[in-house]
Short mmCIF file of C-alpha atoms in Angstrom, two decimals:
data_model
loop_
_atom_site.label_atom_id
_atom_site.label_comp_id
_atom_site.label_asym_id
_atom_site.label_seq_id
_atom_site.Cartn_x
_atom_site.Cartn_y
_atom_site.Cartn_z
CA MET A 16 159.97 17.64 106.24
CA ASN A 17 159.43 14.07 105.45
CA LYS A 18 159.03 13.03 101.59
CA GLN A 19 155.31 13.23 101.86
CA ASP A 20 155.02 16.31 102.94
CA THR A 21 158.02 17.49 99.98
CA PRO A 22 156.22 19.72 96.55
CA LEU A 23 155.49 18.10 93.87
CA SER A 24 157.51 19.38 90.63
CA PRO A 25 156.00 21.10 87.91
CA SER A 26 156.71 17.53 86.20
CA GLU A 27 155.35 15.72 88.70
CA LEU A 28 152.34 17.95 89.45
CA TRP A 29 151.40 17.09 85.02
CA GLN A 30 151.27 14.06 85.53
CA THR A 31 148.97 13.52 88.82
CA TRP A 32 146.40 15.23 87.28
CA LYS A 33 146.77 13.60 83.32
CA ARG A 34 145.63 10.09 85.70
CA ILE A 35 143.67 12.30 87.90
CA LEU A 36 141.65 13.37 84.21
CA GLY A 37 142.09 10.65 82.93
CA LEU A 38 139.45 9.56 85.66
CA SER A 39 136.94 11.76 83.88
CA ARG A 40 137.70 9.68 80.38
CA PRO A 41 134.02 8.03 80.72
CA TYR A 42 131.93 10.94 81.09
CA LEU A 43 133.41 13.53 79.12
CA VAL A 44 131.06 14.39 76.89
CA ARG A 45 128.74 16.12 79.67
CA LEU A 46 132.11 17.60 81.97
CA ILE A 47 132.36 19.08 78.26
CA ALA A 48 129.11 20.34 78.43
CA GLY A 49 129.95 21.98 82.40
CA LEU A 50 132.80 23.26 81.01
CA VAL A 51 131.70 25.06 77.94
CA LEU A 52 128.66 26.23 80.07
CA THR A 53 131.13 27.74 82.26
CA ALA A 54 133.08 29.82 80.42
CA LEU A 55 128.83 30.78 79.48
CA ALA A 56 128.09 32.11 82.37
CA THR A 57 131.68 33.36 82.48
CA GLY A 58 130.59 35.43 79.24
CA VAL A 59 127.13 36.60 80.77
CA TRP A 60 128.46 37.85 84.09
CA LEU A 61 131.58 39.87 82.58
CA SER A 62 128.65 42.09 80.56
CA ILE A 63 126.73 42.72 83.44
CA PRO A 64 128.84 46.13 84.21
CA LEU A 65 128.24 46.62 80.82
CA GLY A 66 124.64 46.29 80.57
CA ILE A 67 124.48 48.53 84.07
CA ARG A 68 126.23 51.11 82.96
CA SER A 69 124.21 51.76 79.61
CA LEU A 70 121.24 51.42 82.15
CA LEU A 71 122.97 54.36 85.19
CA ASP A 72 123.35 56.45 81.53
CA SER A 73 119.69 55.59 80.11
CA VAL A 74 118.51 57.32 83.97
CA PHE A 75 121.90 60.26 83.94
CA GLU A 76 122.31 61.06 80.60
CA LYS A 77 119.58 60.77 78.77
CA ALA A 78 116.68 61.03 81.12
CA ASP A 79 114.20 58.55 79.21
CA ARG A 80 111.92 57.02 81.49
CA GLY A 81 111.17 53.90 77.83
CA LEU A 82 114.07 53.36 77.35
CA LEU A 83 115.62 52.66 82.02
CA ASN A 84 112.31 50.44 82.20
CA LEU A 85 113.95 48.48 78.96
CA MET A 86 117.23 47.87 80.06
CA ALA A 87 115.52 47.27 83.65
CA LEU A 88 114.03 44.05 82.20
CA GLY A 89 117.11 43.30 79.53
CA MET A 90 119.54 43.08 83.22
CA LEU A 91 116.67 40.88 85.02
CA GLY A 92 116.35 38.66 82.04
CA LEU A 93 120.47 38.63 82.21
CA PHE A 94 120.66 37.93 85.52
CA ILE A 95 118.31 34.78 84.57
CA PHE A 96 120.09 33.90 82.00
CA GLN A 97 123.11 33.51 84.03
CA SER A 98 121.73 31.81 86.71
CA LEU A 99 120.46 28.62 84.34
CA VAL A 100 123.40 28.42 82.36
CA SER A 101 125.49 28.93 86.09
CA PHE A 102 122.77 25.19 87.54
CA GLY A 103 123.69 23.53 84.62
CA SER A 104 127.59 23.82 84.49
CA HIS A 105 126.93 23.02 87.68
CA PHE A 106 124.96 20.13 87.80
CA TRP A 107 127.33 18.85 85.23
CA ILE A 108 130.28 19.28 86.45
CA ASP A 109 129.51 17.74 89.77
CA TRP A 110 127.29 15.26 88.12
CA THR A 111 130.54 13.81 86.55
CA GLY A 112 133.02 14.63 90.22
CA SER A 113 129.99 11.82 91.40
CA ARG A 114 130.84 9.15 88.91
CA VAL A 115 134.64 9.73 89.17
CA VAL A 116 134.44 9.14 92.92
CA THR A 117 131.75 6.70 92.96
CA ASP A 118 134.29 4.26 90.52
CA LEU A 119 137.97 4.90 92.19
CA ARG A 120 136.47 3.75 95.40
CA GLN A 121 135.49 0.68 93.59
CA GLN A 122 138.58 0.50 92.05
CA VAL A 123 140.52 1.15 94.93
CA TYR A 124 138.13 -1.54 97.49
CA ALA A 125 138.55 -4.34 94.23
CA HIS A 126 142.67 -3.03 94.41
CA LEU A 127 142.31 -3.74 98.53
CA HIS A 128 141.15 -7.14 98.26
CA ARG A 129 143.91 -7.84 96.56
CA LEU A 130 146.86 -7.40 98.48
CA GLY A 131 148.06 -9.82 101.03
CA LEU A 132 147.89 -10.40 104.63
CA ARG A 133 151.58 -7.99 104.37
CA PHE A 134 150.44 -5.13 103.20
CA TYR A 135 147.06 -5.63 106.05
CA ALA A 136 149.57 -6.40 108.74
CA ASP A 137 151.74 -3.02 108.08
CA HIS A 138 148.85 -1.08 107.93
CA ARG A 139 146.47 0.33 110.46
CA LEU A 140 142.37 -0.86 109.15
CA GLY A 141 140.79 3.09 110.18
CA GLU A 142 143.90 4.34 107.85
CA LEU A 143 142.62 2.30 105.20
CA THR A 144 139.18 2.81 105.86
CA SER A 145 139.65 6.99 106.19
CA ARG A 146 141.83 6.58 102.92
CA LEU A 147 138.69 4.75 100.89
CA GLY A 148 136.36 7.67 102.48
CA ASN A 149 137.94 10.53 103.07
CA ASP A 150 141.53 10.88 100.57
CA VAL A 151 138.97 9.08 97.31
CA GLY A 152 136.68 12.18 98.11
CA ALA A 153 139.33 14.79 98.20
CA ILE A 154 139.95 13.72 93.69
CA ARG A 155 136.32 14.98 93.23
CA SER A 156 137.63 18.41 92.98
CA ALA A 157 140.90 18.29 91.14
CA ALA A 158 139.06 15.81 88.74
CA THR A 159 135.70 18.49 88.04
CA THR A 160 135.07 20.89 90.31
CA ASP A 161 139.13 22.82 90.27
CA LEU A 162 139.07 22.50 86.31
CA GLY A 163 135.70 24.48 86.03
CA GLN A 164 137.19 27.02 87.68
CA LEU A 165 140.46 27.40 86.26
CA LEU A 166 138.67 27.55 82.83
CA MET A 167 135.93 30.44 84.60
CA GLN A 168 138.99 32.69 86.29
CA SER A 169 141.40 32.45 82.89
CA PHE A 170 138.20 33.18 81.20
CA SER A 171 136.90 35.79 84.11
CA LEU A 172 140.91 37.12 83.89
CA ILE A 173 141.10 37.51 80.69
CA GLY A 174 137.76 39.02 80.09
CA SER A 175 138.73 41.66 82.82
CA VAL A 176 141.68 42.50 81.32
CA ALA A 177 140.53 43.98 77.94
CA LEU A 178 136.82 45.09 80.20
CA MET A 179 138.99 47.43 82.26
CA ALA A 180 141.95 47.98 79.61
CA ALA A 181 138.40 49.37 77.30
CA LEU A 182 137.31 51.38 79.13
CA ASN A 183 139.75 53.50 81.41
CA TRP A 184 143.50 51.63 80.35
CA ARG A 185 145.12 54.38 82.99
CA LEU A 186 143.44 52.85 86.15
CA SER A 187 143.54 49.85 84.50
CA LEU A 188 147.56 49.99 84.47
CA VAL A 189 147.96 51.10 88.62
CA VAL A 190 145.61 48.23 89.72
CA PHE A 191 147.52 45.74 86.87
CA GLY A 192 150.76 47.05 89.26
CA LEU A 193 149.37 44.57 92.27
CA VAL A 194 149.51 41.50 90.35
CA PRO A 195 153.20 40.06 91.05
CA PRO A 196 152.98 40.70 94.61
CA VAL A 197 149.40 39.31 94.68
CA ALA A 198 150.93 36.24 93.00
CA ILE A 199 153.77 35.89 94.29
CA GLY A 200 152.07 35.58 97.41
CA THR A 201 149.72 32.72 96.44
CA ARG A 202 151.95 31.13 95.05
CA TYR A 203 153.52 30.72 98.33
CA PHE A 204 151.03 30.31 100.55
CA GLY A 205 149.51 27.65 97.72
CA GLN A 206 152.20 26.12 98.84
CA LYS A 207 151.65 25.97 102.60
CA ILE A 208 148.12 24.98 102.23
CA ARG A 209 149.11 22.41 100.14
CA GLU A 210 151.26 20.54 103.58
CA VAL A 211 148.89 21.10 105.60
CA SER A 212 145.85 18.93 103.82
CA ARG A 213 148.80 16.61 103.57
CA ARG A 214 149.07 17.01 107.16
CA VAL A 215 145.61 17.43 108.22
CA GLN A 216 144.84 14.02 105.91
CA ASP A 217 147.21 12.07 108.12
CA ARG A 218 145.77 13.45 110.99
CA LEU A 219 142.33 12.32 110.06
CA ALA A 220 143.36 8.74 109.16
CA ASP A 221 145.18 8.57 112.63
CA THR A 222 141.92 9.85 114.39
CA THR A 223 139.47 7.20 112.12
CA SER A 224 142.25 4.26 112.57
CA VAL A 225 141.78 4.85 116.73
CA ALA A 226 137.55 4.54 115.99
CA GLU A 227 137.90 1.54 113.97
CA GLU A 228 140.22 -0.39 116.30
CA ALA A 229 138.28 0.22 120.02
CA LEU A 230 135.58 -0.29 117.97
CA SER A 231 136.11 -3.15 115.97
CA ALA A 232 136.93 -4.35 119.63
CA ILE A 233 134.66 -3.40 121.95
CA ARG A 234 133.92 -6.04 123.63
CA VAL A 235 137.69 -6.43 124.84
CA VAL A 236 137.88 -2.86 125.90
CA LYS A 237 135.07 -3.33 128.13
CA ALA A 238 135.98 -7.00 128.78
CA PHE A 239 139.56 -4.80 131.10
CA THR A 240 137.48 -1.92 131.52
CA ARG A 241 139.21 0.40 128.89
CA GLU A 242 137.07 3.22 127.93
CA PRO A 243 137.94 5.43 129.79
CA TYR A 244 141.78 5.75 128.09
CA GLU A 245 139.94 4.89 124.14
CA VAL A 246 138.07 7.15 124.78
CA GLN A 247 140.27 9.98 126.18
CA ARG A 248 142.72 8.24 122.87
CA TYR A 249 140.31 9.27 120.49
CA HIS A 250 140.46 12.51 122.43
CA ASP A 251 143.82 13.54 121.88
CA GLU A 252 143.92 12.39 118.35
CA ALA A 253 140.68 14.80 117.78
CA GLU A 254 142.68 17.49 119.51
CA ALA A 255 145.52 16.71 116.43
CA LEU A 256 143.52 16.66 114.24
#
């Protein structure tokens, strides 16, 4: 495993996360609005099982048709409200992510123009364009979507635990017994997936670099009838990816 594939320490992960979140600072109001709506949508989603239980009670225990109609309309309204809130949360979070990626691409591109010729002699053009396009785009999820998912999953976990304990604490204890092995497995496979993700980005950069080099010098390629060679070279890189 090379240095690039070595997992980051918790402090390094926190510093990286802070730098990524710093990119969202100019749009903090909209990001907070999206996160608040995410928390609200999660709360509404957690209340749905209680509504379904009341709906079933009105049918099987009370046999009250009027209450059934009222509960059904209430559940319909709850679903509509949850959908609207979810739409709002996704809209603002994705909007913030798009702005962050746009700003970062402009900063990276401007930085590339400030670098010397020695840098370009040591790096392939295709690799640089791949970093500018694909790697910068990958930061979008870390800066916005992942933050929203973290908040939503945290609220869901806390609310689900409280709801399960309130409904049936004995059955909840059985379910909670599965948490430790799942957490250990998630941590292990998460590290593996992170390593694979880095290698995928590197392979994607190699593929882009091959295409960039060949197409930017297409006159030379055709002059020496090297089309089959370049096609095969791209084929090999695409298969490796």
